Short mmCIF file of C-alpha atoms in Angstrom, two decimals:
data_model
loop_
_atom_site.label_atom_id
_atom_site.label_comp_id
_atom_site.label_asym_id
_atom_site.label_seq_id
_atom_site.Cartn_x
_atom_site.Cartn_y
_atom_site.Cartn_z
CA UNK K 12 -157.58 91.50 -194.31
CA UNK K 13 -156.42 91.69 -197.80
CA UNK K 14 -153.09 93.78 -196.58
CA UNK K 15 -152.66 91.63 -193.46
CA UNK K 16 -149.06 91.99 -193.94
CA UNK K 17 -146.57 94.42 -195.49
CA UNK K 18 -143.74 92.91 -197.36
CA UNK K 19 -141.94 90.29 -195.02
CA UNK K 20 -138.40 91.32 -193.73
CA UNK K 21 -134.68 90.37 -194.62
CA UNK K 22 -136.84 88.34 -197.83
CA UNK K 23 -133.81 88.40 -200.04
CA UNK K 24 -131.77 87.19 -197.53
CA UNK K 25 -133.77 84.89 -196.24
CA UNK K 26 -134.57 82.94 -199.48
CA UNK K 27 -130.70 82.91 -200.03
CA UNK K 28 -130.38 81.62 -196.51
CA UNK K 29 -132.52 78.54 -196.84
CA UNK K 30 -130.97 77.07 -200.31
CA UNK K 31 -133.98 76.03 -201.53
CA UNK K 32 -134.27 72.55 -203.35
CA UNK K 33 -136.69 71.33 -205.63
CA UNK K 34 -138.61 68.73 -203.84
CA UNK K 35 -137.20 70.08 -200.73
CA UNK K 36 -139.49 70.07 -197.01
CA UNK K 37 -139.77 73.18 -195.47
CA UNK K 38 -140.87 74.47 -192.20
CA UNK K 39 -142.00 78.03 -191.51
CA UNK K 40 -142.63 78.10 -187.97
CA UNK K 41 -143.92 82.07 -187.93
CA UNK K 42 -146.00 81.94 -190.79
CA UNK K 43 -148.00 85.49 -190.47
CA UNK K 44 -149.12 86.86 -193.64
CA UNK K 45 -147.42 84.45 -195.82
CA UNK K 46 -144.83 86.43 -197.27
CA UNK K 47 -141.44 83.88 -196.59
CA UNK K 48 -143.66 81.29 -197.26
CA UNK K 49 -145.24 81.87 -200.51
CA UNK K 50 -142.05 82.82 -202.11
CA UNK K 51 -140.54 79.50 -200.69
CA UNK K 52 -143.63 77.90 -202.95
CA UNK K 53 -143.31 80.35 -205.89
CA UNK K 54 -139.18 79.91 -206.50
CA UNK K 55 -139.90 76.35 -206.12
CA UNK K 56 -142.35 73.91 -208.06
CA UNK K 57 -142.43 70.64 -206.20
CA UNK K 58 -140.99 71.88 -202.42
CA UNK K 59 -143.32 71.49 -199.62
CA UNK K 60 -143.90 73.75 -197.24
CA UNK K 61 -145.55 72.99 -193.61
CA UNK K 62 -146.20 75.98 -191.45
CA UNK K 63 -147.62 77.22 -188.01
CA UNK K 64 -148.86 80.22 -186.60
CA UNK K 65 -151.12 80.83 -183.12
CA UNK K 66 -152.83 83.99 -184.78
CA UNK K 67 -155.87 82.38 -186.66
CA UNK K 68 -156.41 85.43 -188.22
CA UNK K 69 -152.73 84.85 -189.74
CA UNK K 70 -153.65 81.49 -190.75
CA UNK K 71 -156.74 82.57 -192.75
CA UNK K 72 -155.20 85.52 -194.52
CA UNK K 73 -151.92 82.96 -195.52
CA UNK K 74 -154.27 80.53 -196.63
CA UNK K 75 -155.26 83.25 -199.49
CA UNK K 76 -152.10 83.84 -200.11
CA UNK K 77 -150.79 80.74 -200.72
CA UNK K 78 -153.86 79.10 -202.64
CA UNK K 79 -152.11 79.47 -205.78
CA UNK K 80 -150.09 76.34 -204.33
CA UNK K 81 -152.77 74.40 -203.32
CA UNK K 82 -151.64 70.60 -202.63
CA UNK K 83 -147.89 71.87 -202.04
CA UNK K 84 -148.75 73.43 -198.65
CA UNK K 85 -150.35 72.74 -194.95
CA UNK K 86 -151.07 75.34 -192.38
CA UNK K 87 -151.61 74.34 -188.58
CA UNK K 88 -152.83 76.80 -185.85
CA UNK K 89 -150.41 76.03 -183.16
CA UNK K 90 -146.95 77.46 -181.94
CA UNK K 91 -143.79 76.70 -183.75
CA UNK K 92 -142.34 74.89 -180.22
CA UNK K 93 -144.53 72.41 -181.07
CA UNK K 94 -143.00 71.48 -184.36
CA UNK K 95 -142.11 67.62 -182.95
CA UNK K 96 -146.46 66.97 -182.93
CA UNK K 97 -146.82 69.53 -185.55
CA UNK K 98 -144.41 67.44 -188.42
CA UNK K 99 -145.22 64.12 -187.20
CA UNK K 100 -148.81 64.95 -187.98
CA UNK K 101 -147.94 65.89 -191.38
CA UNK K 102 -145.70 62.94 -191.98
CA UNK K 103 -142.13 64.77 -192.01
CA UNK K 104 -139.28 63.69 -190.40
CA UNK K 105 -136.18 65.61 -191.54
CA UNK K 106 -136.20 68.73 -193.23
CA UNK K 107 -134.63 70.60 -195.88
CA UNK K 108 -135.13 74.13 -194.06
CA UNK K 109 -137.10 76.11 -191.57
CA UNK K 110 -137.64 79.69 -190.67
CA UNK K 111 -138.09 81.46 -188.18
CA UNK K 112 -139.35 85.10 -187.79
CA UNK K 113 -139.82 85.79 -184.19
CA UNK K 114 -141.59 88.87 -182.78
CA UNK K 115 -144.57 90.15 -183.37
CA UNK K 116 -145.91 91.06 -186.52
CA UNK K 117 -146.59 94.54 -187.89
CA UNK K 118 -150.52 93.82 -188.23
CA UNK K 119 -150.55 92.56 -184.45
CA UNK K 120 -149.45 96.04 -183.59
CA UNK K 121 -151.61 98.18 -186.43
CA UNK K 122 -154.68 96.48 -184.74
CA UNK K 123 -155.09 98.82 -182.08
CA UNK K 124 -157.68 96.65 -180.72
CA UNK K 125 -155.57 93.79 -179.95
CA UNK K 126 -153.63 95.88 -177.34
CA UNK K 127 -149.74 95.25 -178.47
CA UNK K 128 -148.94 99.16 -178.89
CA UNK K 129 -148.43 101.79 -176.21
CA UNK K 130 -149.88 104.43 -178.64
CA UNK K 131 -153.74 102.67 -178.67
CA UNK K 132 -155.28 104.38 -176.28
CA UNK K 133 -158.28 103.31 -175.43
CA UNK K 134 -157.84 99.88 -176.79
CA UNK K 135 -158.18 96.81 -173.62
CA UNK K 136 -154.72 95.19 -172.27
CA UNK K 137 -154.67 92.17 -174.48
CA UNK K 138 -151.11 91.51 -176.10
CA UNK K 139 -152.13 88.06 -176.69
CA UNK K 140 -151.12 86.74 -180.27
CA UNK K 141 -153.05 83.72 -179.43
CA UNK K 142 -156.88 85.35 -178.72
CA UNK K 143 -157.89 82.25 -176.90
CA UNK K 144 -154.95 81.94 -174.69
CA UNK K 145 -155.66 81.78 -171.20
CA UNK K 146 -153.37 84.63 -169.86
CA UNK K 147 -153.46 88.29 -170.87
CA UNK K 148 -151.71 91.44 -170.94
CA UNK K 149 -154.69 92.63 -168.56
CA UNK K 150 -154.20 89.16 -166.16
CA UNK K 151 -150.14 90.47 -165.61
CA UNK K 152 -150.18 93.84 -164.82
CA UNK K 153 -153.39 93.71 -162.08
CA UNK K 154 -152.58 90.20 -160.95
CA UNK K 155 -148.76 89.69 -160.56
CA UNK K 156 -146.88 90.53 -157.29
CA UNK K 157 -145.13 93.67 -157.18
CA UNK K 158 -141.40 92.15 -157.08
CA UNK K 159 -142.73 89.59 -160.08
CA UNK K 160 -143.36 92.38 -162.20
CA UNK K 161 -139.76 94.34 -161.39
CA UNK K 162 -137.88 90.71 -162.10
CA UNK K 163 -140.36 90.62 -165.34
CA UNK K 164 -139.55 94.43 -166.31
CA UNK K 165 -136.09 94.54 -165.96
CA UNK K 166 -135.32 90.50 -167.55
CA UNK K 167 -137.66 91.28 -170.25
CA UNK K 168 -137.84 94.47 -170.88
CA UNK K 169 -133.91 95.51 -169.81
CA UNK K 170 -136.20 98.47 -168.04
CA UNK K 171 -133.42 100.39 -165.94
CA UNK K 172 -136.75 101.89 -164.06
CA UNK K 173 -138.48 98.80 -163.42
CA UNK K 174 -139.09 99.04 -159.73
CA UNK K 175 -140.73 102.68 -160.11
CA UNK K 176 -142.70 101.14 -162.46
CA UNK K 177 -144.02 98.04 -160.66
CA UNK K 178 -144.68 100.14 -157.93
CA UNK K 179 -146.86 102.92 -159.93
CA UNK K 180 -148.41 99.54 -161.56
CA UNK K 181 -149.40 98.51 -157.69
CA UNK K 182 -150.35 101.66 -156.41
CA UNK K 183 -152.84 102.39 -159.15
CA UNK K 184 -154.57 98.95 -159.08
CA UNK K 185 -154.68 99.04 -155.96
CA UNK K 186 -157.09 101.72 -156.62
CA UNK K 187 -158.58 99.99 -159.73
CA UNK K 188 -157.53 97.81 -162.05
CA UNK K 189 -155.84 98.70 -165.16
CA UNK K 190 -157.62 98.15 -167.87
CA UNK K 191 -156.08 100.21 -171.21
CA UNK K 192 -153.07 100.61 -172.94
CA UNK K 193 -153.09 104.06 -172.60
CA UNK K 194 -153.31 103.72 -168.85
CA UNK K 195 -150.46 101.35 -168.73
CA UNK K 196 -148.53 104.03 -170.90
CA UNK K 197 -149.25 107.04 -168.33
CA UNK K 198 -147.21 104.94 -165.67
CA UNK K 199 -144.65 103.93 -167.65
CA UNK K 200 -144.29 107.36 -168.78
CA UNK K 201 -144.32 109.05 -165.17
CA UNK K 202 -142.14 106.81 -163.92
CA UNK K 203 -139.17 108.10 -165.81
CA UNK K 204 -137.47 110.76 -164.89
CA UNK K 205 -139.08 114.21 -166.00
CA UNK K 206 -136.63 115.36 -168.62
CA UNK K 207 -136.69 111.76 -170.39
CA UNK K 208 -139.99 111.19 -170.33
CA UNK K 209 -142.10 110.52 -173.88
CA UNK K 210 -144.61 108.14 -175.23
CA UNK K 211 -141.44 105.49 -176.22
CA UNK K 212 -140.75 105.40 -172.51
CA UNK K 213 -143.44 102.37 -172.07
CA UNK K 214 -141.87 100.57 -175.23
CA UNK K 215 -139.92 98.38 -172.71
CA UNK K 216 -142.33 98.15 -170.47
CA UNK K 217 -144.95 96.82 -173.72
CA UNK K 218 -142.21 94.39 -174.81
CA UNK K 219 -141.62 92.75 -171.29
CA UNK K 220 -145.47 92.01 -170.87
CA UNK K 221 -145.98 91.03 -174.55
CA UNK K 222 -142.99 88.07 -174.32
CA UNK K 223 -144.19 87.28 -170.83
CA UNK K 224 -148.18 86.89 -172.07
CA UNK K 225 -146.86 84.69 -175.09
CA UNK K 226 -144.25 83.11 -173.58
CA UNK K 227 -141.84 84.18 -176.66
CA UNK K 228 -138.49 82.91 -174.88
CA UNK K 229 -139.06 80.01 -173.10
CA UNK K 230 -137.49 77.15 -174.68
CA UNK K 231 -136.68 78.99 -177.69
CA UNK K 232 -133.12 78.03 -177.45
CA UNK K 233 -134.09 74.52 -177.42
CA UNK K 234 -136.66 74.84 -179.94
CA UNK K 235 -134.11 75.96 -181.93
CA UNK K 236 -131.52 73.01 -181.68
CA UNK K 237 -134.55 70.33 -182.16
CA UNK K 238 -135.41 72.07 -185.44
CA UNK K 239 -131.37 71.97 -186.32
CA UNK K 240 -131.49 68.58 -185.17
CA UNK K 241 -134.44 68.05 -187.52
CA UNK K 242 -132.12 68.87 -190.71
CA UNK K 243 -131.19 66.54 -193.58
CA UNK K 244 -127.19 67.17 -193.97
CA UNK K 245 -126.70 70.14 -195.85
CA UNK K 246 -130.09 71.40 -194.71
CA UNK K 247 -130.74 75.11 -193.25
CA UNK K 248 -131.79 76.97 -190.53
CA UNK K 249 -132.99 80.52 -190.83
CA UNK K 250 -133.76 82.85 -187.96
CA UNK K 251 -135.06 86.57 -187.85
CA UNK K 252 -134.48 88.33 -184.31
CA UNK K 253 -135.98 91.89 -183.64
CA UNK K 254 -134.16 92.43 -180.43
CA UNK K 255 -131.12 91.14 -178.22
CA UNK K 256 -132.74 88.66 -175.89
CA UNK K 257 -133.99 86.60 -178.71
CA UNK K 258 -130.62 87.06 -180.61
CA UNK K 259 -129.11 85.95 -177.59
CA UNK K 260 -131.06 82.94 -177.14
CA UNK K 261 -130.38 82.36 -180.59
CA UNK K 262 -126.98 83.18 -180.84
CA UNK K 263 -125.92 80.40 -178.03
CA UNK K 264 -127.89 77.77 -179.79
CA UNK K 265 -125.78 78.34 -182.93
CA UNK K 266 -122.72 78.29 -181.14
CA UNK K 267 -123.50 75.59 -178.46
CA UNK K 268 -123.76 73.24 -182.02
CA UNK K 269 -121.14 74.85 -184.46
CA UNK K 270 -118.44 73.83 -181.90
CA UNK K 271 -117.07 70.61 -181.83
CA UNK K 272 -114.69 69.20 -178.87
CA UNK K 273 -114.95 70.80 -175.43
CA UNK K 274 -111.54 69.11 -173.97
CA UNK K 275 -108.83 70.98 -173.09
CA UNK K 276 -106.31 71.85 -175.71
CA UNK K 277 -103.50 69.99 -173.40
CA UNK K 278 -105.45 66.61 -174.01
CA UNK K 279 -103.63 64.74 -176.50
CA UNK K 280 -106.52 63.28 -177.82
CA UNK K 281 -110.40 64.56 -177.74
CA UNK K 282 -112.29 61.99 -174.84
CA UNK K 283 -115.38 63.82 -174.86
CA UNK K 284 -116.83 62.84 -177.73
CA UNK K 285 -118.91 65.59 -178.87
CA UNK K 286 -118.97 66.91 -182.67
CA UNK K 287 -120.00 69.65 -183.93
CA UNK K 288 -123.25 69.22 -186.02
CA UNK K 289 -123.92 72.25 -187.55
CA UNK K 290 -121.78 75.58 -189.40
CA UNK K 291 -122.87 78.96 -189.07
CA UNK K 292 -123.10 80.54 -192.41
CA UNK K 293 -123.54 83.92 -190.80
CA UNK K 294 -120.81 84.35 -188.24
CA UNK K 295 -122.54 88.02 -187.62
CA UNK K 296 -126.22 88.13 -188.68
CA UNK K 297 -127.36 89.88 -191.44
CA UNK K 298 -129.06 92.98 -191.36
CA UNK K 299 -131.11 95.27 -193.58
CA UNK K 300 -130.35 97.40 -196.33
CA UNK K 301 -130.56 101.22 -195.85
CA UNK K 302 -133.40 100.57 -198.73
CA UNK K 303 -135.11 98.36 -196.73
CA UNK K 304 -134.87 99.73 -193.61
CA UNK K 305 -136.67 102.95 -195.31
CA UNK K 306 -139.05 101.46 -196.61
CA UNK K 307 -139.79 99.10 -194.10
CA UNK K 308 -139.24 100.74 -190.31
CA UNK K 309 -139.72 97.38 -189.06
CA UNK K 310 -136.31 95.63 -190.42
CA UNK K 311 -134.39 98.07 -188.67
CA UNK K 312 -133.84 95.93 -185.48
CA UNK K 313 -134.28 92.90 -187.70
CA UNK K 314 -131.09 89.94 -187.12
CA UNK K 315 -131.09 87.29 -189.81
CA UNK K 316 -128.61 84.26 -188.75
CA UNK K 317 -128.34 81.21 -190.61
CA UNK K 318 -126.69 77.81 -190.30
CA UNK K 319 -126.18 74.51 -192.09
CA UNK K 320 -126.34 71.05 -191.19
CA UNK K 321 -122.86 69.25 -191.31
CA UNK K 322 -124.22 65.66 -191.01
#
């Protein structure tokens, strides 16, 4: 598990993003390999950095990573939405920055055994980035109704083929149940029309189970304003996107906090009361170099958008 991780996307940026202060408290709610995290510690010499991650495999391969820092650091096993237990067990109450890079990760999918890619063929219907979570990949596709999985395709997975889909998924467990990713490919794949049809037709169909099994969207967007909320003034928020429902979430969360009085412009004075508490620095997200997205395939969907608290 040495190379758990390749290089960690948007770094530069990212870094930049976040300000960093000496004596600063950070959260890095997507910790992975380590790579944000232990440059946060290594351009720094007195920040502290608290950090999450539901992979445990993640957690022991950062843990390497970062000994260097050892005392500076804390790593919990647990998911990021659960900062509010996460930093009052470590004692913080406002921060100085947090990150956030959603998705999965690029050793989630190279482990063909844990069932995130369409291309492992033989390897069990997992998805889950937790391995002791309850529901799996496997649990979905043979045990939700028919119209659950079209509403799940097409919300999650912006599948324009979702109901041909769902119904090839319900025909052929109905027979026996799914059990593979490569299975789960085949029907994807059939389902599209003849001329269109390649391995990359079940990407969609991967992505809408995987963010269903881990629940990647619910309450993001409120995660996301109690961690802005969670700022010291002049603090920052960092957050990496890899495609446009998380942006989206994202995106509103900025905007629902960057804007300040909601009366109408008629009203002579404002009578609702409501400020704006934070700025977007990035008023369109960042994105990867040409450089990076070469080297790195993964960056090329990557969506960096940062923001600052005002008070």
């Amino acid at each position: 598990m040495e190379n758990f991780y390749h290089r960690p996307v948007l770094l530069e940026e990212t870094i930049a993003g976040l300000d960093l202060k000496e004596g600063g408290v950070y959260f890095d709610g997507t910790l992975g390999g380590g790579g944000h995290s232990s440059e946060i510690l290594r351009r720094t010499k007195t920040a502290r950095l608290i950090a999450t991650d539901k992979d445990p495999e993640a957690i022991e391969a950062a843990g390497r990573r970062l000994a260097p820092y050892e005392g500076r650091f804390e790593l919990y096993r647990d998911d990021f939405k659960n900062y509010e237990e996460v930093l009052g067990k470590a004692g913080a109450d406002k921060l100085d920055g947090f990150l956030l890079d959603l998705g999965i990760s690029s050793r989630q999918v190279d482990e063909r055994s844990r069932g995130f890619s369409y291309l492992a063929e033989e390897a069990p219907l997992d998805m889950r980035m937790d391995p002791q979570a309850a529901l799996s990949a496997r649990d979905v596709v043979n045990g939700y109704p028919e119209e659950e999985l079209v509403k799940l395709l097409k919300e999650y997975g912006e599948e324009r083929y979702a109901v041909y889909i769902a119904r090839k998924i319900a025909a052929q467990r109905a027979e026996k149940p799914i059990e593979s990713c490569g299975e789960l490919r085949r029907i994807a794949e059939s389902s599209y029309p003849a001329k269109f049809r390649t391995p990359a037709c079940a990407r969609q169909t991967f992505q809408a189970i995987r963010i269903e099994v881990n629940g990647e969207l619910k309450g993001l967007g409120e995660c996301v304003k109690g961690l802005l909320g969670r700022l010291k003034k002049g603090g920052r928020g960092c957050v990496i996107t890899f495609h446009s429902l998380e942006d989206r979430i994202v995106k509103q969360a900025f905007r629902e906090l960057s804007s300040g009085c909601d009366c109408p412009k008629y009203f002579p004075v404002c009578v609702c009361g409501k400020r704006k508490t934070i700025e977007e620095i990035t008023k369109k997200p960042s994105v990867a170099t040409e450089e990076e997205r070469r080297e790195n395939p993964r960056s090329k969907s990557a969506k960096l958008r940062i923001a600052r608290k005002c008070e």
